[in-house]
Tab-separated table of C-alpha atoms in Angstrom:
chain	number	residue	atom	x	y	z
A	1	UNK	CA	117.695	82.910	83.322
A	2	UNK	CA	119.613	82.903	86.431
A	3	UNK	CA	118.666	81.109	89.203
A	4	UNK	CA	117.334	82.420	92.716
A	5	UNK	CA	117.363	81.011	95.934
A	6	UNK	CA	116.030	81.747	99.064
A	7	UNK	CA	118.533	83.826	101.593
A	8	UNK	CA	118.506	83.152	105.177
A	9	UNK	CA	118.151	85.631	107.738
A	10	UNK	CA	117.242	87.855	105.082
A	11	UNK	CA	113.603	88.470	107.653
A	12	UNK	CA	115.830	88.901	110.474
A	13	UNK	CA	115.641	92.724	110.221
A	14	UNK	CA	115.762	95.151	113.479
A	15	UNK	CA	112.417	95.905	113.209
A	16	UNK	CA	111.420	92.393	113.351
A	17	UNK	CA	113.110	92.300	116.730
A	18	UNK	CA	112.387	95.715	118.339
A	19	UNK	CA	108.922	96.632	117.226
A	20	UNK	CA	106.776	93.178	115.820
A	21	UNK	CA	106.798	91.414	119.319
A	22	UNK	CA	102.786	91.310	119.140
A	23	UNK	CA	102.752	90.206	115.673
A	24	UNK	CA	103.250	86.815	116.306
A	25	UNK	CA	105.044	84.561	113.072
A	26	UNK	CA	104.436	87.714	110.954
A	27	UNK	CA	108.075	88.393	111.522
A	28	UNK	CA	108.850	85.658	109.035
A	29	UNK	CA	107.956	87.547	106.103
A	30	UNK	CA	109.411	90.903	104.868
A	31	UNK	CA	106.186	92.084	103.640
A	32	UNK	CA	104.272	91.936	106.567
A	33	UNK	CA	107.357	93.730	108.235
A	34	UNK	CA	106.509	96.321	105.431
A	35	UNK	CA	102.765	96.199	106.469
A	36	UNK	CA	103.449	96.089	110.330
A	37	UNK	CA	105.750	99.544	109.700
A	38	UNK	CA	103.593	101.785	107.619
A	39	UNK	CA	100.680	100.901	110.311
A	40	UNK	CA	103.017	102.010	113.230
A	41	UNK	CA	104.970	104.646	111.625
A	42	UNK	CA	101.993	106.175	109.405
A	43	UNK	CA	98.739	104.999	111.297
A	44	UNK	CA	96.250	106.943	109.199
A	45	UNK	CA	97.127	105.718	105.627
A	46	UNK	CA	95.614	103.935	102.543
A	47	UNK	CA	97.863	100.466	102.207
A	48	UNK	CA	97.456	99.004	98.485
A	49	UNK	CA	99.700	96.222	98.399
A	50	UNK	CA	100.448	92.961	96.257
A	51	UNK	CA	101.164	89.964	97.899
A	52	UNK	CA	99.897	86.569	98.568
A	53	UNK	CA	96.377	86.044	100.895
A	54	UNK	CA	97.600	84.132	103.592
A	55	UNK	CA	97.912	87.417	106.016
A	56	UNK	CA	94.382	87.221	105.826
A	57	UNK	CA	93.533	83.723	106.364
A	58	UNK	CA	96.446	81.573	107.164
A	59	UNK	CA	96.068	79.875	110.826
A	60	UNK	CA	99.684	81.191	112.175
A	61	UNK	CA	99.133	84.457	111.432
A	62	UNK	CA	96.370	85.402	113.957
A	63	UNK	CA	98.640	87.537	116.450
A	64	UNK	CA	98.868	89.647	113.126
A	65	UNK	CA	95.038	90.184	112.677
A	66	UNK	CA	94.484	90.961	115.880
A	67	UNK	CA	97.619	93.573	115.904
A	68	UNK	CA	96.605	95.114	112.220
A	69	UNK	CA	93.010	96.815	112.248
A	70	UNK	CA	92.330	98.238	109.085
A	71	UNK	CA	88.877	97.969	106.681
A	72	UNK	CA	89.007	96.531	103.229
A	73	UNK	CA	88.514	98.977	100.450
A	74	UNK	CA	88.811	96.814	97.478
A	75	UNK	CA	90.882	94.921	95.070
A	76	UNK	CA	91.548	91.746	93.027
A	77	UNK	CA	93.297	88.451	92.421
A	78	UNK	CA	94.707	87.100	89.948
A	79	UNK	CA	96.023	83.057	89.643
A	80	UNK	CA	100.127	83.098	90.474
A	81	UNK	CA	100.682	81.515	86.659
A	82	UNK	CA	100.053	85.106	85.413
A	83	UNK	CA	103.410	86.015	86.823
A	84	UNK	CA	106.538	84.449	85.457
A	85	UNK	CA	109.108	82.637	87.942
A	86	UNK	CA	106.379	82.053	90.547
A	87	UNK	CA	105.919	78.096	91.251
A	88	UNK	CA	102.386	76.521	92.824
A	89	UNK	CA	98.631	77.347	92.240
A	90	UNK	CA	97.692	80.473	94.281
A	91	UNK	CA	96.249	83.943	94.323
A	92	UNK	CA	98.381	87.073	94.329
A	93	UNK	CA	96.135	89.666	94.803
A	94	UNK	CA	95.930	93.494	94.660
A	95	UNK	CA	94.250	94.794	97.939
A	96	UNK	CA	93.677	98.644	99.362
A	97	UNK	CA	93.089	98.502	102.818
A	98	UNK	CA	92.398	101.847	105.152
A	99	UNK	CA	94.479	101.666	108.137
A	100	UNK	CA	92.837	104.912	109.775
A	101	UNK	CA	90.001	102.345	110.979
A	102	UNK	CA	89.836	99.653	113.814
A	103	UNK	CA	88.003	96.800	112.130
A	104	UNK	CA	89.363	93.829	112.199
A	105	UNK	CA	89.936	91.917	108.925
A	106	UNK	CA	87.306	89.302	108.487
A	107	UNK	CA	86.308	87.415	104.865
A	108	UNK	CA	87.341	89.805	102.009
A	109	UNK	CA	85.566	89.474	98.666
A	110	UNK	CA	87.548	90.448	95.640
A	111	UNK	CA	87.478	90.464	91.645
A	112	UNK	CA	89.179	87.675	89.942
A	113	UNK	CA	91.677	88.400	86.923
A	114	UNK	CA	92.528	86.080	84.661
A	115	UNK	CA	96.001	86.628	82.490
A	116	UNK	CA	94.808	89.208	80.477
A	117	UNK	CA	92.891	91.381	83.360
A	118	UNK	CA	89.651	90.528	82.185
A	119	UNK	CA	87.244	89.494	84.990
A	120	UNK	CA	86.511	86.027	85.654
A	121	UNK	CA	84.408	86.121	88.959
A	122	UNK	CA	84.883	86.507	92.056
A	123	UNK	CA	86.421	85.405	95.305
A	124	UNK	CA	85.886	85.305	98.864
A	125	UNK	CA	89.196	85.000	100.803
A	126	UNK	CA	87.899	83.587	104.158
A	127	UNK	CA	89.508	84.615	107.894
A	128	UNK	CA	89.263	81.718	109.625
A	129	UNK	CA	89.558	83.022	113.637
A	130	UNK	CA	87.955	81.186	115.572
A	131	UNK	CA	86.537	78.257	113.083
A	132	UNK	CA	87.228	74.669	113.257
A	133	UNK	CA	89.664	73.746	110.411
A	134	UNK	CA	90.514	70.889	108.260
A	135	UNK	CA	93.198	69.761	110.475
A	136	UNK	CA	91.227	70.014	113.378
A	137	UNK	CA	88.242	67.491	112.338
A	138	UNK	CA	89.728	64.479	113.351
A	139	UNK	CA	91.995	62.926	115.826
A	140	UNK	CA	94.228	60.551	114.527
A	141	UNK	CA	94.882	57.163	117.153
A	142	UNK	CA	98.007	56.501	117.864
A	143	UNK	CA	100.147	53.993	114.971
A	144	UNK	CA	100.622	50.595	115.799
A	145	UNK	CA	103.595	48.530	114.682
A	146	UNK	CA	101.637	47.089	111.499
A	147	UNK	CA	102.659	48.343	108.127
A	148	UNK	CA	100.478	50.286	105.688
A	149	UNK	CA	100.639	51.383	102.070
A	150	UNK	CA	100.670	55.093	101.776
A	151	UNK	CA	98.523	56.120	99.051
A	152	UNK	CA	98.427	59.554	96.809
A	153	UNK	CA	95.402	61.137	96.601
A	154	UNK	CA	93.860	58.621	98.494
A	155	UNK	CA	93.613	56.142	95.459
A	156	UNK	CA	96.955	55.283	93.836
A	157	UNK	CA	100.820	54.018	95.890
A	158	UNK	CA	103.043	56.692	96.795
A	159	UNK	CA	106.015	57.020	94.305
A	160	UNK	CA	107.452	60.033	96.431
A	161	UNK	CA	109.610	58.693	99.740
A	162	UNK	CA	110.017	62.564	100.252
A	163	UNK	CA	108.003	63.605	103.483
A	164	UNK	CA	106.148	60.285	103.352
A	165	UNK	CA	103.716	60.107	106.278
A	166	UNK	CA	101.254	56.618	107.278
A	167	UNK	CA	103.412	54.430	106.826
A	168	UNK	CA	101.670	52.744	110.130
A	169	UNK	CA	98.396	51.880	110.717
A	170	UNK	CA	96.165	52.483	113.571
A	171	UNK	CA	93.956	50.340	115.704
A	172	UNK	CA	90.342	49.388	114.475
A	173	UNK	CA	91.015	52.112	111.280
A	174	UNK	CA	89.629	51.801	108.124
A	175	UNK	CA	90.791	54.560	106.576
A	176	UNK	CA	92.961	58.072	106.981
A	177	UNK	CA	92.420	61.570	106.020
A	178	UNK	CA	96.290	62.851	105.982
A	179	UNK	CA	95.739	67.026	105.814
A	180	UNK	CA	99.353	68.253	106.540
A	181	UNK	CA	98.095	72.380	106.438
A	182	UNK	CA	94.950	74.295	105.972
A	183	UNK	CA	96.323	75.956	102.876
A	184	UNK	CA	95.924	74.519	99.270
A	185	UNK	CA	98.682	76.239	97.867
A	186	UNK	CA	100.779	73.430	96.866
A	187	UNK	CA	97.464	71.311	95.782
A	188	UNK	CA	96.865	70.039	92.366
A	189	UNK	CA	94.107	72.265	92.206
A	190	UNK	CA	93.376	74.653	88.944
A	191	UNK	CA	91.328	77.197	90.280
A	192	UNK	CA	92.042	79.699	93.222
């Protein structure tokens, strides 16, 4: 199997530049280009499209939900492991949306899929405007000079020197929650 990388500047497309100003980090991706165009170019249509949540929830990408008003129809999700080549532990999901309305796009419930299509549950995807996150719950204090074990998953050394954050410890601490994003898509979770 041959190997595929990611190509640079491959979101870097004219419309990104001339017509997705309001649309905030949404640029980035070449589906929500897609998504941004059919809403401007065909404003009355029924979008089904496969793709990952995050338009819907991820903390970025709020210029986007407040640009693209369109009500939920239906849909489902199924885990990323049911498609070959894809690497992580998140949905891809299968959502019709009907752009000829103004709602905004708030928590959308859908089936869940395992492998074989048969249904499993299923699954709130949560829009998280306007609520506190994980990331925002706690300030850290600044680091002092003294040195600190990092720990994985809060129990065991860090064998990965990778991205290693607290390395430093902080003034009168007795512990550290380290939440890099608000996402669990690289998490050791199993379920979605």
């Amino acid at each position: 199997m041959a190997k595929s990388e990611n190509k640079l500047g491959v979101a870097n497309t004219q419309f990104a530049r001339t017509a997705m100003r309001q649309y905030g980090k949404a640029t980035n991706e070449l589906f929500m280009q897609f998504i941004a165009r059919a809403y401007q170019e065909i404003p009355k249509a029924k979008l089904a499209i496969f793709s990952k949540v995050k338009y819907i929830s991820t903390p970025t990408l709020n210029e986007f939900r407040d640009a693209w008003r369109a009500e939920y129809l239906g849909g489902f999700a199924v885990h990323s492991k049911a498609f070959e080549g894809l690497k992580g532990n998140f949905p891809i999901s299968f959502f019709i949306w009907d752009t000829a309305s103004s709602s905004f796009i708030c928590d959308v419930t859908a089936l869940s899929l395992d492998r074989s299509g048969n249904q499993i549950g299923e699954k709130t995807y949560l829009n998280y405007d306007g609520r506190k996150l994980l990331t925002d719950w706690v300030v850290r204090p600044p680091s002092n000079k003294q040195t600190s074990i990092p720990l994985k998953g809060a129990i065991i050394p860090a064998t990965s020197t990778a991205d290693l954050r607290g390395t430093r410890w902080s003034d009168d601490a007795i512990a550290w929650l380290n939440c890099a994003g608000n996402d669990f898509q690289n998490a050791l979770a199993k379920t979605f």
